[in-house]
Every structure is written in C-alpha cells, then in structure tokens.
Coordinates of C-alpha atoms in Angstrom, one line a residue:
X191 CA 97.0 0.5 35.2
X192 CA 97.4 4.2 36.5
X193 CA 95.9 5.2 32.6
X194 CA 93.5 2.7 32.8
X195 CA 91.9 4.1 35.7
X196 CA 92.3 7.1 35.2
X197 CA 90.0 7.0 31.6
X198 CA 87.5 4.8 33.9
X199 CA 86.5 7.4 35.9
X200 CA 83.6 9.6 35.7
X201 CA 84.1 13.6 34.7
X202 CA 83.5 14.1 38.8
X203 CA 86.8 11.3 39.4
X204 CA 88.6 14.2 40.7
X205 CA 86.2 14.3 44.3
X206 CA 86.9 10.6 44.6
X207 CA 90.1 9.6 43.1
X208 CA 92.7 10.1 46.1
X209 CA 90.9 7.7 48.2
X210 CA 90.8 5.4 45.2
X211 CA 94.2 5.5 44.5
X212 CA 94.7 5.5 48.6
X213 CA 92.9 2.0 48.3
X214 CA 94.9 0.7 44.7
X215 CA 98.4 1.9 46.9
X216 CA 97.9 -0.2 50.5
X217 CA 96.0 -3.7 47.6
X218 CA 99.5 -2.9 45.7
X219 CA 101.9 -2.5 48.9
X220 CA 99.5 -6.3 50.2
X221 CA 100.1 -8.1 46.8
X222 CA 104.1 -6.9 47.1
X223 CA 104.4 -8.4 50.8
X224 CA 102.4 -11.6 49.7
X225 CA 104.5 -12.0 46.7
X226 CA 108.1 -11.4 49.0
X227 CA 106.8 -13.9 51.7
X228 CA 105.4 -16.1 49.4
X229 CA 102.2 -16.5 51.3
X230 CA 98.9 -17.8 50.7
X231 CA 95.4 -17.4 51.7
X232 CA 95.9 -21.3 53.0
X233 CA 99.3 -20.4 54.8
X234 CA 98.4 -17.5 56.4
X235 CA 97.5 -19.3 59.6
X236 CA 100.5 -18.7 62.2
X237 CA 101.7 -21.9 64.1
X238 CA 104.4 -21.0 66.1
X239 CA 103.9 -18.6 69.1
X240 CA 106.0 -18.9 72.2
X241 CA 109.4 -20.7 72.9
X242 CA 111.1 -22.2 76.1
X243 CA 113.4 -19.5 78.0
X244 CA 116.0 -20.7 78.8
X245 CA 117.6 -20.0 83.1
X246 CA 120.2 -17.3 83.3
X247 CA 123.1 -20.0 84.3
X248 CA 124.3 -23.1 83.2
X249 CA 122.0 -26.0 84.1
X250 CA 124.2 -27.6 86.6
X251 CA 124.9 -24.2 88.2
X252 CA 122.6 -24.5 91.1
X253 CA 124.5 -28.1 92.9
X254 CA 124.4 -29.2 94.9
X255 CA 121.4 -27.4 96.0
X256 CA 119.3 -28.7 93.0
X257 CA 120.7 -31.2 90.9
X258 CA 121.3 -30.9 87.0
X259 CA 118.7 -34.0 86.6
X260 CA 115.8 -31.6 88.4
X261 CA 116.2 -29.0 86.2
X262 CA 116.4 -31.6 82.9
X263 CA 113.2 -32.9 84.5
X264 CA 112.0 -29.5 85.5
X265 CA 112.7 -27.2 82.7
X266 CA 113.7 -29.4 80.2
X267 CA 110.7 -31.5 80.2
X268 CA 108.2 -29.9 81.9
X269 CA 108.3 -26.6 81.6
X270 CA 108.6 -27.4 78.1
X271 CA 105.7 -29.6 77.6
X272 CA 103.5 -26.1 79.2
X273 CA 105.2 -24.2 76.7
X274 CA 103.9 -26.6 73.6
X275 CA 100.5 -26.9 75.3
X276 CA 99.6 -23.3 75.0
X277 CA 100.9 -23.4 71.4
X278 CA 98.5 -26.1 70.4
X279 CA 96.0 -24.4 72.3
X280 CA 96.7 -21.3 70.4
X281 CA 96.8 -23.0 66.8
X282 CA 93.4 -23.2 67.2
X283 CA 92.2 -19.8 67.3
X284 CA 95.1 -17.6 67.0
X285 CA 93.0 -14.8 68.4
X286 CA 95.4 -14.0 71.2
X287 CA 98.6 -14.6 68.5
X288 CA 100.8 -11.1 69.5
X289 CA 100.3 -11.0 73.4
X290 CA 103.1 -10.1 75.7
X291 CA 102.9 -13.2 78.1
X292 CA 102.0 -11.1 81.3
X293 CA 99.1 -10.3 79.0
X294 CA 98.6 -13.5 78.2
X295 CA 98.3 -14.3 81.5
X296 CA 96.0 -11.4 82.7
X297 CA 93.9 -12.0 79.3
X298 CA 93.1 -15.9 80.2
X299 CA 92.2 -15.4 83.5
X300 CA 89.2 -13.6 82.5
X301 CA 88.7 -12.1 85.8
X302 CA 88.4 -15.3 87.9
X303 CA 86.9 -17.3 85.0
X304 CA 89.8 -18.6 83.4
X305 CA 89.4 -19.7 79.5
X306 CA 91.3 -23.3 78.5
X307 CA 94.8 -21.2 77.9
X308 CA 95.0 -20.2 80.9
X309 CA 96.8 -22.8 82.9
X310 CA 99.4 -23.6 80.4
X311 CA 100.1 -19.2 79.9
X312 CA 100.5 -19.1 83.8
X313 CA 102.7 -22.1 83.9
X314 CA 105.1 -20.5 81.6
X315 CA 105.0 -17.5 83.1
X316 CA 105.4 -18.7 86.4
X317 CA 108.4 -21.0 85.8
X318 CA 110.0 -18.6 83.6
X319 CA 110.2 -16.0 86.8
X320 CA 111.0 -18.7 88.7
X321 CA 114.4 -20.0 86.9
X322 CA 115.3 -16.1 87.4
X323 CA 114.3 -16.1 91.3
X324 CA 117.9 -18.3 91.7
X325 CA 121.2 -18.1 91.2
X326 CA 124.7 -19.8 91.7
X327 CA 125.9 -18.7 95.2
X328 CA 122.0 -17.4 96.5
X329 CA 120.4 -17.1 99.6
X330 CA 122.3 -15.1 102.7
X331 CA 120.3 -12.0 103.1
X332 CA 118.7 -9.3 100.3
X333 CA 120.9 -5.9 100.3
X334 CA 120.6 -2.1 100.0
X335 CA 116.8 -0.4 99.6
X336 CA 115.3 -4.3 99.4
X337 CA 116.5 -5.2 102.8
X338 CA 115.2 -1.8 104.5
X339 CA 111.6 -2.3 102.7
X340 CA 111.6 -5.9 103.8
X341 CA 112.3 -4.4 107.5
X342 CA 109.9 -2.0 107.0
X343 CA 107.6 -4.2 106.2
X344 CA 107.9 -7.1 107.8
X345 CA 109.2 -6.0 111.1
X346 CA 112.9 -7.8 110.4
X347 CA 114.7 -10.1 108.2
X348 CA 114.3 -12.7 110.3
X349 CA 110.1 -12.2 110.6
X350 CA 110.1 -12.0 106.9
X351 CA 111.8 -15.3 106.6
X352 CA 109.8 -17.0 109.2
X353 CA 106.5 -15.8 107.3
X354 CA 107.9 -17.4 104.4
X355 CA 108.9 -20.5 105.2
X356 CA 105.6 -21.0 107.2
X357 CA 103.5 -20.0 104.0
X358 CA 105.7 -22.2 101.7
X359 CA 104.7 -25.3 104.5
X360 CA 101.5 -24.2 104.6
X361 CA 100.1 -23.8 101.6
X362 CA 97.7 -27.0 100.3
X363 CA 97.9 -29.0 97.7
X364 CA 100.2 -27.8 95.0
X365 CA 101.2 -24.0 93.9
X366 CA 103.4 -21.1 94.6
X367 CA 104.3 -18.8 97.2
X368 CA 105.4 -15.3 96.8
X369 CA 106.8 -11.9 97.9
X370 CA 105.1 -9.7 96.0
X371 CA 104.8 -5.8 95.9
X372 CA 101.0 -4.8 96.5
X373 CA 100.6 -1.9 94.3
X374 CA 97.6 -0.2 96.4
X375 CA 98.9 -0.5 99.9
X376 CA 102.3 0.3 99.0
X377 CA 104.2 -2.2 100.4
X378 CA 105.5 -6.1 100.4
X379 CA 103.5 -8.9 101.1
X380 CA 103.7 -12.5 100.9
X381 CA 101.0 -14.6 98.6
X382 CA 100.6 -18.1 98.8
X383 CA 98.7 -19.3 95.0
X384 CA 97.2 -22.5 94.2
X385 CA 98.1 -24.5 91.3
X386 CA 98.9 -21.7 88.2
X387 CA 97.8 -18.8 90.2
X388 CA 100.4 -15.8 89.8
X389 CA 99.8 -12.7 91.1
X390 CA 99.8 -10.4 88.2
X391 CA 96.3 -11.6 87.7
X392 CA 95.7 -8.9 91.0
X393 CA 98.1 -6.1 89.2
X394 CA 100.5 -7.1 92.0
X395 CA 104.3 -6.8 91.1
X396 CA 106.3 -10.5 92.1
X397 CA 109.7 -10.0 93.3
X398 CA 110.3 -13.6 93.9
X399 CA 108.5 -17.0 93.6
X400 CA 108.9 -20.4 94.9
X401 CA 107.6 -24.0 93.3
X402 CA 105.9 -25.9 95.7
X403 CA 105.0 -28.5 93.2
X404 CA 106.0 -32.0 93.9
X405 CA 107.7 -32.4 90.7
X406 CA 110.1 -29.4 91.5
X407 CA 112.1 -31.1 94.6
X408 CA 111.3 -34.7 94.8
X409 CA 114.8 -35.6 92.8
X410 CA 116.6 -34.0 95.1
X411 CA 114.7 -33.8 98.6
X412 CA 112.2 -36.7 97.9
X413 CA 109.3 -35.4 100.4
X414 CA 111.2 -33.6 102.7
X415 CA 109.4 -30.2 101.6
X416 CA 111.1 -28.2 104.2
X417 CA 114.5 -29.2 103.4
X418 CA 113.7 -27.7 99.8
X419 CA 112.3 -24.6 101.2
X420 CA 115.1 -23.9 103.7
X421 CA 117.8 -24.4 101.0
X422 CA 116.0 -22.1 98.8
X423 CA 116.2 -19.4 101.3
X424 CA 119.7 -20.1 102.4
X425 CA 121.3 -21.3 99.4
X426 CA 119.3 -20.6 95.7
X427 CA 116.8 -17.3 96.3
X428 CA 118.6 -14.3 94.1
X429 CA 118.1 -11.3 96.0
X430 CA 120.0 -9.3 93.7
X431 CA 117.6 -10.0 91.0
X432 CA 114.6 -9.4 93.6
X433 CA 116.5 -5.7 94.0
X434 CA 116.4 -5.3 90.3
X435 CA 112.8 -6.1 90.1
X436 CA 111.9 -3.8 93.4
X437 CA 114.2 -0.8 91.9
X438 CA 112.2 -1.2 88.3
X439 CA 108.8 -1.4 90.2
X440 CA 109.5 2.2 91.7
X441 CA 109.3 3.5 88.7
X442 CA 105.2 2.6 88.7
X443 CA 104.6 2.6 92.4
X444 CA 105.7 5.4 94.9
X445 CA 107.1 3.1 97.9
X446 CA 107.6 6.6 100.3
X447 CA 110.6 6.1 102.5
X448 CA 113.0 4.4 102.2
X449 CA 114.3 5.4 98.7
X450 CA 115.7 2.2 96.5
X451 CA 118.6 3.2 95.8
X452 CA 119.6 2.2 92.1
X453 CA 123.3 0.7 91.0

C-alpha cells in the first residue's frame, strides 16, 4: 500500500505526504482495534454504564438497628431499580456515556432545570453515600479535628445533634438531610433536600446523609420517623468515615483553625 501511494502522489507529494500518511496511520491503528474487538458500525452503541455498589459491610451488619430485610428492600431492590433507570435512560442517547457520577449529577441538574436523568443519577449517588454514612457499631460521638469543627461550628455536640434531629423531623415530604461542608463560608452546615436533591449540585462537600424516605425505615420503625432518626445518631452514623471525608476536603478548602489532624 506504502508503494502504491507513494507512485500516486503528485511530484509536490513531499509538502503533503506526512499528514497523509499521519491520516493512513490513526485509519490503520481504527481498522486494527475494530478488527481485535470485533466491532461493528451496528455494535458500536454502548449499553452498559453504571452498576449497583455494593455497602462496605455485610448486609446484616447493621441489626438490630436496621434489619437485613430493609436493606434487601433498600439496596437490593431499590436502589437497584435507580441504578437500571439511569441506564435505560442513558441507552438512549449515550451523550453523557464516561461521566464520573458526581458529574453526572452536577451535569443533569442543569442549573436548577433538571433534564429526565437526573433523578435516577441523584438517587444513586445519594444512596451510594448513604450505605457509607453507617457502619457496624456507629453513632456515640465524631472524634479528633471533626469533633472540634462540629464545636466550632455548631456551638457543641449536643447543639449540633439537636439541629439535626430537628431538621431530619422537619423536613416535608420525602428527601434527605445533611451535614455538609459549605465551601464559601468555610464551615459546616446542615441541609435539609427534597426528594433527589444532594448538595453537590451547590459545590458543597457532604460529610454525612440521612434517608428520610418512607421506604428506608418503615420495615423496621413502621412510622415512627423519630425512632429511625434517633437510632441513626446513636447507633448507625459512621463518624469515622465523616472524618475521612472532612480530612480529604481540606485538601480543597482551607477550614483555618482547628487543623484536622490526619491518621
């Protein structure tokens, strides 16, 4: 082929030729990869995006604080059934096919005006950080630098998990509620979010989220909401992963005093 083209050329070939051969090389280095993956025009179309995470502990780990059946129910069913809505949503137009899923998220929301992914991205997201907010053996009190910013912050321990609690009962309808590190003011706050709201759409940084959907308590607390939200804070909340998240966050937001100290 190289003499072929070669004897094709014009006598000026010599001002054109390396982007020529530039062009045969990256066809060539296309037809090799398509020939290797056995790909075609028709099969080219990617069908498979994101898969269902699954929590950091054993699926009964959490009893009897919340059962084994809630989180079949939970994550097992519905969480899942998010995760294949956004990939038939994204068969369709596999425009957003690569995305991390916090840009998923941010990408959807379309500043306020939320295109039909949305919803299902958030979901996922949301869940995911909340099956990380828990573990075996939670609740008690956060330690170290994340236990001085909460003081700082909120005054005490015990004010922050009064303003919790009260947000968690508070909030209408479904959704989630938060503590959050506000990026611009420097500090932690508490968010309450309706339905798939979650805070990264505002470049805030979530240390910890809570479900305050129906279908994430009524197994185990029918609708004694409080009872859910107390046990979280006493008995599920992982403030060592919520220390994790606040040490990594320094390293994008200058908190001033007191230092988080890293293990």
């Amino acid at each position: 082929m190289a003499s072929y083209c070669c004897n094709s050329l014009p006598t000026r070939s010599h001002f054109i030729s390396s982007d020529f051969l530039r062009q045969l090389k990256t066809q060539q280095l296309l037809d090799r990869a398509k020939r290797r993956f056995d790909v075609s025009p028709r099969s080219t179309k990617v069908t498979a995006f994101y898969g269902l995470k699954t929590p950091p502990y054993k699926l009964d780990a959490l009893e009897p604080y919340m059962s084994k059946r809630t989180i079949d129910v939970h994550w097992g069913e519905l969480h899942q059934n998010f995760v294949e809505g956004l990939n038939k949503q994204l068969e369709k137009d596999d425009i957003l096919y690569g995305y991390t899923m916090d840009e998923l998220v941010k990408e959807t929301f379309n500043n306020g005006n939320p295109l039909p992914e949305f919803n299902n991205a958030a979901e996922v997201w949301n869940h995911d950080f909340f099956w990380e907010s828990m573990q075996p053996g939670g609740g008690e009190m956060p330690r170290l630098g994340l236990l001085q910013q909460i003081e700082k912050d909120f005054g005490s321990f015990t004010n922050f998990r009064e303003k919790f609690i009260e947000a968690a009962l508070t909030l209408f309808g479904s959704g989630w509620v938060w503590l959050v590190l506000k990026r611009e003011e420097r500090r932690l706050e508490i968010l309450k979010t309706s339905n798939a709201i979650c805070p990264v759409v505002w470049d805030d940084i979530p240390l910890v989220n809570l479900d305050l959907w129906e279908h994430a308590y009524y197994l185990d607390y029918k609708n004694d909401k409080a009872k859910y939200v107390n046990t979280f804070m006493d008995h599920l909340v992982s403030w060592d992963t919520a220390m994790g998240r606040l040490a990594r966050a320094e390293a994008f937001v200058n908190l001033g005093e007191p230092k988080i100290p890293i293990a």
